[in-house]
JSON list of C-alpha atoms in Angstrom, two decimals:
[
{"chain": "Z", "resi": 1, "resn": "UNK", "atom": "CA", "xyz": [0.00, 0.00, 0.00]},
{"chain": "Z", "resi": 2, "resn": "UNK", "atom": "CA", "xyz": [1.26, 3.48, -0.91]},
{"chain": "Z", "resi": 3, "resn": "UNK", "atom": "CA", "xyz": [2.11, 5.45, 2.21]},
{"chain": "Z", "resi": 4, "resn": "UNK", "atom": "CA", "xyz": [3.76, 8.69, 3.35]},
{"chain": "Z", "resi": 5, "resn": "UNK", "atom": "CA", "xyz": [5.05, 9.34, 6.88]},
{"chain": "Z", "resi": 6, "resn": "UNK", "atom": "CA", "xyz": [6.39, 12.68, 8.06]},
{"chain": "Z", "resi": 7, "resn": "UNK", "atom": "CA", "xyz": [8.53, 13.29, 11.12]},
{"chain": "Z", "resi": 8, "resn": "UNK", "atom": "CA", "xyz": [8.67, 14.94, 13.51]},
{"chain": "Z", "resi": 9, "resn": "UNK", "atom": "CA", "xyz": [5.01, 15.91, 13.99]},
{"chain": "Z", "resi": 10, "resn": "UNK", "atom": "CA", "xyz": [6.08, 19.20, 15.53]},
{"chain": "Z", "resi": 11, "resn": "UNK", "atom": "CA", "xyz": [9.39, 21.03, 15.79]},
{"chain": "Z", "resi": 12, "resn": "UNK", "atom": "CA", "xyz": [10.42, 24.12, 17.71]},
{"chain": "Z", "resi": 13, "resn": "UNK", "atom": "CA", "xyz": [13.61, 25.88, 16.67]},
{"chain": "Z", "resi": 14, "resn": "UNK", "atom": "CA", "xyz": [15.41, 28.98, 17.78]},
{"chain": "Z", "resi": 15, "resn": "UNK", "atom": "CA", "xyz": [15.98, 31.55, 15.05]},
{"chain": "Z", "resi": 16, "resn": "UNK", "atom": "CA", "xyz": [19.13, 30.55, 13.18]},
{"chain": "Z", "resi": 17, "resn": "UNK", "atom": "CA", "xyz": [19.04, 26.92, 14.37]},
{"chain": "Z", "resi": 18, "resn": "UNK", "atom": "CA", "xyz": [19.18, 24.77, 11.24]},
{"chain": "Z", "resi": 19, "resn": "UNK", "atom": "CA", "xyz": [17.31, 21.45, 11.07]},
{"chain": "Z", "resi": 20, "resn": "UNK", "atom": "CA", "xyz": [15.71, 18.91, 8.74]},
{"chain": "Z", "resi": 21, "resn": "UNK", "atom": "CA", "xyz": [12.21, 17.56, 8.23]},
{"chain": "Z", "resi": 22, "resn": "UNK", "atom": "CA", "xyz": [11.76, 13.97, 7.06]},
{"chain": "Z", "resi": 23, "resn": "UNK", "atom": "CA", "xyz": [9.28, 12.45, 4.62]},
{"chain": "Z", "resi": 24, "resn": "UNK", "atom": "CA", "xyz": [9.45, 8.65, 4.27]},
{"chain": "Z", "resi": 25, "resn": "UNK", "atom": "CA", "xyz": [7.45, 7.04, 1.53]},
{"chain": "Z", "resi": 26, "resn": "UNK", "atom": "CA", "xyz": [6.42, 3.71, 0.08]},
{"chain": "Z", "resi": 27, "resn": "UNK", "atom": "CA", "xyz": [4.97, 3.90, -3.40]},
{"chain": "Z", "resi": 28, "resn": "UNK", "atom": "CA", "xyz": [4.68, 1.62, -6.39]},
{"chain": "Z", "resi": 29, "resn": "UNK", "atom": "CA", "xyz": [6.57, 3.68, -8.94]},
{"chain": "Z", "resi": 30, "resn": "UNK", "atom": "CA", "xyz": [7.24, 7.28, -7.99]},
{"chain": "Z", "resi": 31, "resn": "UNK", "atom": "CA", "xyz": [6.04, 9.93, -10.43]},
{"chain": "Z", "resi": 32, "resn": "UNK", "atom": "CA", "xyz": [6.93, 12.80, -8.15]},
{"chain": "Z", "resi": 33, "resn": "UNK", "atom": "CA", "xyz": [7.40, 13.94, -4.56]},
{"chain": "Z", "resi": 34, "resn": "UNK", "atom": "CA", "xyz": [6.05, 17.35, -3.58]},
{"chain": "Z", "resi": 35, "resn": "UNK", "atom": "CA", "xyz": [6.69, 19.73, -0.71]},
{"chain": "Z", "resi": 36, "resn": "UNK", "atom": "CA", "xyz": [4.21, 22.41, 0.36]},
{"chain": "Z", "resi": 37, "resn": "UNK", "atom": "CA", "xyz": [4.13, 25.04, 3.06]},
{"chain": "Z", "resi": 38, "resn": "UNK", "atom": "CA", "xyz": [0.78, 25.80, 4.69]},
{"chain": "Z", "resi": 39, "resn": "UNK", "atom": "CA", "xyz": [0.06, 28.77, 6.94]},
{"chain": "Z", "resi": 40, "resn": "UNK", "atom": "CA", "xyz": [-2.92, 28.57, 9.33]},
{"chain": "Z", "resi": 41, "resn": "UNK", "atom": "CA", "xyz": [-6.22, 29.08, 7.52]},
{"chain": "Z", "resi": 42, "resn": "UNK", "atom": "CA", "xyz": [-4.58, 29.24, 4.08]},
{"chain": "Z", "resi": 43, "resn": "UNK", "atom": "CA", "xyz": [-4.16, 26.83, 1.19]},
{"chain": "Z", "resi": 44, "resn": "UNK", "atom": "CA", "xyz": [-0.90, 24.90, 0.71]},
{"chain": "Z", "resi": 45, "resn": "UNK", "atom": "CA", "xyz": [1.80, 26.89, -1.08]},
{"chain": "Z", "resi": 46, "resn": "UNK", "atom": "CA", "xyz": [3.90, 24.89, -3.53]},
{"chain": "Z", "resi": 47, "resn": "UNK", "atom": "CA", "xyz": [7.61, 24.68, -2.72]},
{"chain": "Z", "resi": 48, "resn": "UNK", "atom": "CA", "xyz": [9.32, 21.86, -4.65]},
{"chain": "Z", "resi": 49, "resn": "UNK", "atom": "CA", "xyz": [8.77, 18.90, -6.95]},
{"chain": "Z", "resi": 50, "resn": "UNK", "atom": "CA", "xyz": [11.37, 16.11, -6.98]},
{"chain": "Z", "resi": 51, "resn": "UNK", "atom": "CA", "xyz": [11.25, 13.36, -9.59]},
{"chain": "Z", "resi": 52, "resn": "UNK", "atom": "CA", "xyz": [14.13, 10.96, -9.04]},
{"chain": "Z", "resi": 53, "resn": "UNK", "atom": "CA", "xyz": [16.61, 9.82, -6.39]},
{"chain": "Z", "resi": 54, "resn": "UNK", "atom": "CA", "xyz": [19.60, 12.09, -6.07]},
{"chain": "Z", "resi": 55, "resn": "UNK", "atom": "CA", "xyz": [17.70, 15.20, -7.11]},
{"chain": "Z", "resi": 56, "resn": "UNK", "atom": "CA", "xyz": [18.04, 18.37, -5.01]},
{"chain": "Z", "resi": 57, "resn": "UNK", "atom": "CA", "xyz": [16.28, 21.73, -5.19]},
{"chain": "Z", "resi": 58, "resn": "UNK", "atom": "CA", "xyz": [16.82, 24.96, -3.28]},
{"chain": "Z", "resi": 59, "resn": "UNK", "atom": "CA", "xyz": [14.82, 28.07, -2.58]},
{"chain": "Z", "resi": 60, "resn": "UNK", "atom": "CA", "xyz": [16.07, 30.73, -0.17]},
{"chain": "Z", "resi": 61, "resn": "UNK", "atom": "CA", "xyz": [16.65, 28.96, 3.19]},
{"chain": "Z", "resi": 62, "resn": "UNK", "atom": "CA", "xyz": [15.07, 25.68, 2.04]},
{"chain": "Z", "resi": 63, "resn": "UNK", "atom": "CA", "xyz": [16.68, 22.71, 0.33]},
{"chain": "Z", "resi": 64, "resn": "UNK", "atom": "CA", "xyz": [14.84, 19.51, -0.61]},
{"chain": "Z", "resi": 65, "resn": "UNK", "atom": "CA", "xyz": [16.58, 16.21, -1.32]},
{"chain": "Z", "resi": 66, "resn": "UNK", "atom": "CA", "xyz": [15.30, 12.82, -2.47]},
{"chain": "Z", "resi": 67, "resn": "UNK", "atom": "CA", "xyz": [16.41, 9.21, -2.08]},
{"chain": "Z", "resi": 68, "resn": "UNK", "atom": "CA", "xyz": [14.57, 6.02, -3.05]},
{"chain": "Z", "resi": 69, "resn": "UNK", "atom": "CA", "xyz": [12.91, 5.85, 0.36]},
{"chain": "Z", "resi": 70, "resn": "UNK", "atom": "CA", "xyz": [12.72, 9.36, 1.77]},
{"chain": "Z", "resi": 71, "resn": "UNK", "atom": "CA", "xyz": [12.98, 13.07, 1.25]},
{"chain": "Z", "resi": 72, "resn": "UNK", "atom": "CA", "xyz": [14.42, 15.73, 3.52]},
{"chain": "Z", "resi": 73, "resn": "UNK", "atom": "CA", "xyz": [13.53, 19.37, 3.72]},
{"chain": "Z", "resi": 74, "resn": "UNK", "atom": "CA", "xyz": [16.56, 21.15, 5.14]},
{"chain": "Z", "resi": 75, "resn": "UNK", "atom": "CA", "xyz": [15.98, 24.56, 6.71]},
{"chain": "Z", "resi": 76, "resn": "UNK", "atom": "CA", "xyz": [19.12, 26.67, 7.09]},
{"chain": "Z", "resi": 77, "resn": "UNK", "atom": "CA", "xyz": [19.19, 29.53, 9.62]},
{"chain": "Z", "resi": 78, "resn": "UNK", "atom": "CA", "xyz": [15.40, 29.69, 9.91]},
{"chain": "Z", "resi": 79, "resn": "UNK", "atom": "CA", "xyz": [13.50, 32.87, 10.70]},
{"chain": "Z", "resi": 80, "resn": "UNK", "atom": "CA", "xyz": [10.20, 33.28, 12.56]},
{"chain": "Z", "resi": 81, "resn": "UNK", "atom": "CA", "xyz": [8.42, 33.77, 9.22]},
{"chain": "Z", "resi": 82, "resn": "UNK", "atom": "CA", "xyz": [9.34, 30.19, 8.31]},
{"chain": "Z", "resi": 83, "resn": "UNK", "atom": "CA", "xyz": [6.88, 29.00, 10.96]},
{"chain": "Z", "resi": 84, "resn": "UNK", "atom": "CA", "xyz": [4.20, 26.93, 9.19]},
{"chain": "Z", "resi": 85, "resn": "UNK", "atom": "CA", "xyz": [3.08, 23.37, 8.56]},
{"chain": "Z", "resi": 86, "resn": "UNK", "atom": "CA", "xyz": [5.16, 21.62, 5.92]},
{"chain": "Z", "resi": 87, "resn": "UNK", "atom": "CA", "xyz": [3.35, 18.96, 3.91]},
{"chain": "Z", "resi": 88, "resn": "UNK", "atom": "CA", "xyz": [4.91, 16.21, 1.82]},
{"chain": "Z", "resi": 89, "resn": "UNK", "atom": "CA", "xyz": [2.99, 14.30, -0.86]},
{"chain": "Z", "resi": 90, "resn": "UNK", "atom": "CA", "xyz": [3.82, 11.60, -3.40]},
{"chain": "Z", "resi": 91, "resn": "UNK", "atom": "CA", "xyz": [2.25, 10.69, -6.70]},
{"chain": "Z", "resi": 92, "resn": "UNK", "atom": "CA", "xyz": [2.37, 7.08, -7.85]},
{"chain": "Z", "resi": 93, "resn": "UNK", "atom": "CA", "xyz": [2.79, 5.79, -11.38]},
{"chain": "Z", "resi": 94, "resn": "UNK", "atom": "CA", "xyz": [-0.41, 5.63, -13.39]},
{"chain": "Z", "resi": 95, "resn": "UNK", "atom": "CA", "xyz": [-2.33, 8.12, -11.27]},
{"chain": "Z", "resi": 96, "resn": "UNK", "atom": "CA", "xyz": [-2.49, 11.83, -10.61]},
{"chain": "Z", "resi": 97, "resn": "UNK", "atom": "CA", "xyz": [-3.81, 11.35, -7.09]},
{"chain": "Z", "resi": 98, "resn": "UNK", "atom": "CA", "xyz": [-1.58, 12.68, -4.29]},
{"chain": "Z", "resi": 99, "resn": "UNK", "atom": "CA", "xyz": [-0.91, 10.79, -1.08]},
{"chain": "Z", "resi": 100, "resn": "UNK", "atom": "CA", "xyz": [-0.22, 13.30, 1.65]},
{"chain": "Z", "resi": 101, "resn": "UNK", "atom": "CA", "xyz": [1.69, 12.92, 4.87]},
{"chain": "Z", "resi": 102, "resn": "UNK", "atom": "CA", "xyz": [0.22, 14.40, 8.04]},
{"chain": "Z", "resi": 103, "resn": "UNK", "atom": "CA", "xyz": [2.68, 17.30, 8.03]},
{"chain": "Z", "resi": 104, "resn": "UNK", "atom": "CA", "xyz": [5.32, 18.78, 10.33]},
{"chain": "Z", "resi": 105, "resn": "UNK", "atom": "CA", "xyz": [4.30, 21.85, 12.33]},
{"chain": "Z", "resi": 106, "resn": "UNK", "atom": "CA", "xyz": [7.35, 24.09, 12.54]},
{"chain": "Z", "resi": 107, "resn": "UNK", "atom": "CA", "xyz": [7.65, 26.95, 15.03]},
{"chain": "Z", "resi": 108, "resn": "UNK", "atom": "CA", "xyz": [10.68, 29.23, 14.85]},
{"chain": "Z", "resi": 109, "resn": "UNK", "atom": "CA", "xyz": [11.22, 31.37, 17.92]},
{"chain": "Z", "resi": 110, "resn": "UNK", "atom": "CA", "xyz": [12.82, 34.81, 17.76]},
{"chain": "X", "resi": 1, "resn": "UNK", "atom": "CA", "xyz": [0.34, 35.10, -4.76]},
{"chain": "X", "resi": 2, "resn": "UNK", "atom": "CA", "xyz": [-1.58, 32.00, -5.84]},
{"chain": "X", "resi": 3, "resn": "UNK", "atom": "CA", "xyz": [-2.94, 31.91, -9.39]},
{"chain": "X", "resi": 4, "resn": "UNK", "atom": "CA", "xyz": [-5.93, 29.87, -8.29]},
{"chain": "X", "resi": 5, "resn": "UNK", "atom": "CA", "xyz": [-8.63, 32.20, -6.99]},
{"chain": "X", "resi": 6, "resn": "UNK", "atom": "CA", "xyz": [-11.43, 31.02, -4.72]},
{"chain": "X", "resi": 7, "resn": "UNK", "atom": "CA", "xyz": [-14.59, 32.82, -3.60]},
{"chain": "X", "resi": 8, "resn": "UNK", "atom": "CA", "xyz": [-15.96, 33.36, -1.08]},
{"chain": "X", "resi": 9, "resn": "UNK", "atom": "CA", "xyz": [-13.15, 33.19, 1.50]},
{"chain": "X", "resi": 10, "resn": "UNK", "atom": "CA", "xyz": [-15.68, 32.55, 4.27]},
{"chain": "X", "resi": 11, "resn": "UNK", "atom": "CA", "xyz": [-19.19, 31.11, 4.12]},
{"chain": "X", "resi": 12, "resn": "UNK", "atom": "CA", "xyz": [-21.69, 30.38, 6.87]},
{"chain": "X", "resi": 13, "resn": "UNK", "atom": "CA", "xyz": [-24.75, 28.40, 5.85]},
{"chain": "X", "resi": 14, "resn": "UNK", "atom": "CA", "xyz": [-27.67, 26.67, 7.47]},
{"chain": "X", "resi": 15, "resn": "UNK", "atom": "CA", "xyz": [-28.40, 23.02, 6.91]},
{"chain": "X", "resi": 16, "resn": "UNK", "atom": "CA", "xyz": [-31.29, 23.81, 4.57]},
{"chain": "X", "resi": 17, "resn": "UNK", "atom": "CA", "xyz": [-29.44, 26.39, 2.46]},
{"chain": "X", "resi": 18, "resn": "UNK", "atom": "CA", "xyz": [-28.09, 26.06, -1.06]},
{"chain": "X", "resi": 19, "resn": "UNK", "atom": "CA", "xyz": [-24.79, 27.80, -1.74]},
{"chain": "X", "resi": 20, "resn": "UNK", "atom": "CA", "xyz": [-21.86, 27.52, -4.13]},
{"chain": "X", "resi": 21, "resn": "UNK", "atom": "CA", "xyz": [-18.09, 27.80, -3.91]},
{"chain": "X", "resi": 22, "resn": "UNK", "atom": "CA", "xyz": [-16.30, 29.17, -6.96]},
{"chain": "X", "resi": 23, "resn": "UNK", "atom": "CA", "xyz": [-12.80, 28.73, -8.31]},
{"chain": "X", "resi": 24, "resn": "UNK", "atom": "CA", "xyz": [-10.90, 30.20, -11.25]},
{"chain": "X", "resi": 25, "resn": "UNK", "atom": "CA", "xyz": [-7.44, 29.54, -12.68]},
{"chain": "X", "resi": 26, "resn": "UNK", "atom": "CA", "xyz": [-5.62, 31.24, -15.54]},
{"chain": "X", "resi": 27, "resn": "UNK", "atom": "CA", "xyz": [-2.60, 28.98, -15.86]},
{"chain": "X", "resi": 28, "resn": "UNK", "atom": "CA", "xyz": [-3.98, 27.00, -18.80]},
{"chain": "X", "resi": 29, "resn": "UNK", "atom": "CA", "xyz": [-4.18, 23.88, -16.67]},
{"chain": "X", "resi": 30, "resn": "UNK", "atom": "CA", "xyz": [-6.50, 21.11, -17.84]},
{"chain": "X", "resi": 31, "resn": "UNK", "atom": "CA", "xyz": [-7.04, 19.35, -14.51]},
{"chain": "X", "resi": 32, "resn": "UNK", "atom": "CA", "xyz": [-8.92, 20.92, -11.61]},
{"chain": "X", "resi": 33, "resn": "UNK", "atom": "CA", "xyz": [-9.58, 19.54, -8.15]},
{"chain": "X", "resi": 34, "resn": "UNK", "atom": "CA", "xyz": [-11.68, 19.98, -5.03]},
{"chain": "X", "resi": 35, "resn": "UNK", "atom": "CA", "xyz": [-10.13, 19.02, -1.71]},
{"chain": "X", "resi": 36, "resn": "UNK", "atom": "CA", "xyz": [-11.55, 19.15, 1.82]},
{"chain": "X", "resi": 37, "resn": "UNK", "atom": "CA", "xyz": [-9.29, 19.85, 4.79]},
{"chain": "X", "resi": 38, "resn": "UNK", "atom": "CA", "xyz": [-10.14, 19.55, 8.46]},
{"chain": "X", "resi": 39, "resn": "UNK", "atom": "CA", "xyz": [-8.03, 21.15, 11.20]},
{"chain": "X", "resi": 40, "resn": "UNK", "atom": "CA", "xyz": [-4.57, 19.59, 11.66]},
{"chain": "X", "resi": 41, "resn": "UNK", "atom": "CA", "xyz": [-5.23, 17.05, 8.88]},
{"chain": "X", "resi": 42, "resn": "UNK", "atom": "CA", "xyz": [-3.86, 16.86, 5.34]},
{"chain": "X", "resi": 43, "resn": "UNK", "atom": "CA", "xyz": [-6.12, 17.70, 2.38]},
{"chain": "X", "resi": 44, "resn": "UNK", "atom": "CA", "xyz": [-8.53, 14.95, 1.26]},
{"chain": "X", "resi": 45, "resn": "UNK", "atom": "CA", "xyz": [-9.36, 14.62, -2.41]},
{"chain": "X", "resi": 46, "resn": "UNK", "atom": "CA", "xyz": [-13.05, 15.00, -3.31]},
{"chain": "X", "resi": 47, "resn": "UNK", "atom": "CA", "xyz": [-13.27, 15.44, -7.09]},
{"chain": "X", "resi": 48, "resn": "UNK", "atom": "CA", "xyz": [-11.03, 15.69, -10.14]},
{"chain": "X", "resi": 49, "resn": "UNK", "atom": "CA", "xyz": [-11.97, 17.20, -13.49]},
{"chain": "X", "resi": 50, "resn": "UNK", "atom": "CA", "xyz": [-9.76, 16.58, -16.49]},
{"chain": "X", "resi": 51, "resn": "UNK", "atom": "CA", "xyz": [-10.51, 18.39, -19.74]},
{"chain": "X", "resi": 52, "resn": "UNK", "atom": "CA", "xyz": [-13.76, 19.62, -18.15]},
{"chain": "X", "resi": 53, "resn": "UNK", "atom": "CA", "xyz": [-15.01, 16.09, -17.51]},
{"chain": "X", "resi": 54, "resn": "UNK", "atom": "CA", "xyz": [-15.42, 14.54, -14.07]},
{"chain": "X", "resi": 55, "resn": "UNK", "atom": "CA", "xyz": [-12.80, 11.81, -13.85]},
{"chain": "X", "resi": 56, "resn": "UNK", "atom": "CA", "xyz": [-12.61, 11.07, -10.13]},
{"chain": "X", "resi": 57, "resn": "UNK", "atom": "CA", "xyz": [-15.31, 11.19, -7.44]},
{"chain": "X", "resi": 58, "resn": "UNK", "atom": "CA", "xyz": [-13.93, 9.94, -4.14]},
{"chain": "X", "resi": 59, "resn": "UNK", "atom": "CA", "xyz": [-17.30, 8.61, -2.95]},
{"chain": "X", "resi": 60, "resn": "UNK", "atom": "CA", "xyz": [-18.39, 12.09, -1.91]},
{"chain": "X", "resi": 61, "resn": "UNK", "atom": "CA", "xyz": [-22.00, 12.45, -0.63]},
{"chain": "X", "resi": 62, "resn": "UNK", "atom": "CA", "xyz": [-24.45, 13.82, -3.19]},
{"chain": "X", "resi": 63, "resn": "UNK", "atom": "CA", "xyz": [-25.02, 16.95, -1.10]},
{"chain": "X", "resi": 64, "resn": "UNK", "atom": "CA", "xyz": [-21.77, 18.11, -2.75]},
{"chain": "X", "resi": 65, "resn": "UNK", "atom": "CA", "xyz": [-22.20, 18.64, -6.49]},
{"chain": "X", "resi": 66, "resn": "UNK", "atom": "CA", "xyz": [-19.24, 19.76, -8.65]},
{"chain": "X", "resi": 67, "resn": "UNK", "atom": "CA", "xyz": [-19.49, 21.60, -11.94]},
{"chain": "X", "resi": 68, "resn": "UNK", "atom": "CA", "xyz": [-16.86, 22.61, -14.48]},
{"chain": "X", "resi": 69, "resn": "UNK", "atom": "CA", "xyz": [-18.35, 25.20, -16.87]},
{"chain": "X", "resi": 70, "resn": "UNK", "atom": "CA", "xyz": [-15.09, 25.60, -18.80]},
{"chain": "X", "resi": 71, "resn": "UNK", "atom": "CA", "xyz": [-11.38, 24.91, -18.51]},
{"chain": "X", "resi": 72, "resn": "UNK", "atom": "CA", "xyz": [-10.79, 27.89, -16.19]},
{"chain": "X", "resi": 73, "resn": "UNK", "atom": "CA", "xyz": [-13.76, 27.59, -13.84]},
{"chain": "X", "resi": 74, "resn": "UNK", "atom": "CA", "xyz": [-14.78, 25.09, -11.19]},
{"chain": "X", "resi": 75, "resn": "UNK", "atom": "CA", "xyz": [-17.80, 25.27, -8.90]},
{"chain": "X", "resi": 76, "resn": "UNK", "atom": "CA", "xyz": [-18.89, 23.25, -5.90]},
{"chain": "X", "resi": 77, "resn": "UNK", "atom": "CA", "xyz": [-22.62, 23.38, -5.23]},
{"chain": "X", "resi": 78, "resn": "UNK", "atom": "CA", "xyz": [-23.65, 22.75, -1.63]},
{"chain": "X", "resi": 79, "resn": "UNK", "atom": "CA", "xyz": [-27.07, 21.63, -0.45]},
{"chain": "X", "resi": 80, "resn": "UNK", "atom": "CA", "xyz": [-28.42, 20.21, 2.80]},
{"chain": "X", "resi": 81, "resn": "UNK", "atom": "CA", "xyz": [-25.02, 20.06, 4.43]},
{"chain": "X", "resi": 82, "resn": "UNK", "atom": "CA", "xyz": [-24.33, 18.78, 7.92]},
{"chain": "X", "resi": 83, "resn": "UNK", "atom": "CA", "xyz": [-22.31, 20.51, 10.66]},
{"chain": "X", "resi": 84, "resn": "UNK", "atom": "CA", "xyz": [-19.55, 17.91, 10.20]},
{"chain": "X", "resi": 85, "resn": "UNK", "atom": "CA", "xyz": [-19.06, 19.26, 6.66]},
{"chain": "X", "resi": 86, "resn": "UNK", "atom": "CA", "xyz": [-17.57, 22.41, 8.16]},
{"chain": "X", "resi": 87, "resn": "UNK", "atom": "CA", "xyz": [-14.00, 22.60, 6.85]},
{"chain": "X", "resi": 88, "resn": "UNK", "atom": "CA", "xyz": [-11.58, 24.43, 4.56]},
{"chain": "X", "resi": 89, "resn": "UNK", "atom": "CA", "xyz": [-12.45, 23.64, 0.94]},
{"chain": "X", "resi": 90, "resn": "UNK", "atom": "CA", "xyz": [-9.51, 23.90, -1.42]},
{"chain": "X", "resi": 91, "resn": "UNK", "atom": "CA", "xyz": [-9.58, 24.25, -5.17]},
{"chain": "X", "resi": 92, "resn": "UNK", "atom": "CA", "xyz": [-6.48, 23.28, -7.11]},
{"chain": "X", "resi": 93, "resn": "UNK", "atom": "CA", "xyz": [-5.26, 22.89, -10.66]},
{"chain": "X", "resi": 94, "resn": "UNK", "atom": "CA", "xyz": [-2.47, 21.12, -12.52]},
{"chain": "X", "resi": 95, "resn": "UNK", "atom": "CA", "xyz": [-1.25, 20.51, -16.05]},
{"chain": "X", "resi": 96, "resn": "UNK", "atom": "CA", "xyz": [-3.04, 17.32, -16.98]},
{"chain": "X", "resi": 97, "resn": "UNK", "atom": "CA", "xyz": [-0.84, 14.30, -17.37]},
{"chain": "X", "resi": 98, "resn": "UNK", "atom": "CA", "xyz": [-1.61, 10.69, -16.52]},
{"chain": "X", "resi": 99, "resn": "UNK", "atom": "CA", "xyz": [1.87, 9.35, -17.20]},
{"chain": "X", "resi": 100, "resn": "UNK", "atom": "CA", "xyz": [5.48, 10.36, -17.08]},
{"chain": "X", "resi": 101, "resn": "UNK", "atom": "CA", "xyz": [6.82, 12.89, -14.63]},
{"chain": "X", "resi": 102, "resn": "UNK", "atom": "CA", "xyz": [4.85, 14.04, -11.63]},
{"chain": "X", "resi": 103, "resn": "UNK", "atom": "CA", "xyz": [2.00, 16.47, -12.03]},
{"chain": "X", "resi": 104, "resn": "UNK", "atom": "CA", "xyz": [2.43, 19.49, -9.72]},
{"chain": "X", "resi": 105, "resn": "UNK", "atom": "CA", "xyz": [-0.81, 20.69, -8.12]},
{"chain": "X", "resi": 106, "resn": "UNK", "atom": "CA", "xyz": [-1.29, 24.37, -7.28]},
{"chain": "X", "resi": 107, "resn": "UNK", "atom": "CA", "xyz": [-3.79, 25.23, -4.57]},
{"chain": "X", "resi": 108, "resn": "UNK", "atom": "CA", "xyz": [-5.98, 28.24, -4.00]},
{"chain": "X", "resi": 109, "resn": "UNK", "atom": "CA", "xyz": [-6.28, 30.02, -0.65]},
{"chain": "X", "resi": 110, "resn": "UNK", "atom": "CA", "xyz": [-9.39, 28.03, 0.23]},
{"chain": "X", "resi": 111, "resn": "UNK", "atom": "CA", "xyz": [-12.95, 28.76, 1.29]},
{"chain": "X", "resi": 112, "resn": "UNK", "atom": "CA", "xyz": [-13.79, 28.38, 4.96]},
{"chain": "X", "resi": 113, "resn": "UNK", "atom": "CA", "xyz": [-17.20, 26.78, 5.30]},
{"chain": "X", "resi": 114, "resn": "UNK", "atom": "CA", "xyz": [-19.18, 26.72, 8.53]},
{"chain": "X", "resi": 115, "resn": "UNK", "atom": "CA", "xyz": [-22.47, 24.81, 8.62]},
{"chain": "X", "resi": 116, "resn": "UNK", "atom": "CA", "xyz": [-24.81, 25.80, 11.42]}
]
């Protein structure tokens, strides 16, 4: 069965304290792995799409990496405005349905 | 700013009311989606339209009725809802592709629905 697990569920960081969020997945043929940021009461904001193991993408303080079993979202020197829920989703071969993880709630303290 | 626009942002309706949620995208995408999201949960897929035709209905109760008037517009008609239907309703779109590389979905800001 296709599955996505995110860890930790919640994370508190001091401003400037770098860390990583994990997304482990089991899928029958990966079409893509997606990272989103979601602020309270808003829709998910697209961050990255990764297609194959070894791929990396960066945007400002965020860097996403992908292996055959998991993806990491690295946050370098986070700021309070990075506080949000980060969602990971995978798309299996032969479908355009997303399987979402339950998210990591990140709080960055000033 | 998201290129998927949803209206209204907030809606309060009684259980006997009929209302509609509206969504518009101008990215030329050929797939459009409705998702439902409850607090502290990930989005749950409700419907998918591809090339203006309903292609996926995730066993959604008939009190939710989707409509796709054209490739840019998506509506969700609501009738006789229950309080447990209160949630954030998200519209999304993507370039349609059923094979090959992953199909990135772009979400709107959502419509908060409260059923009283």
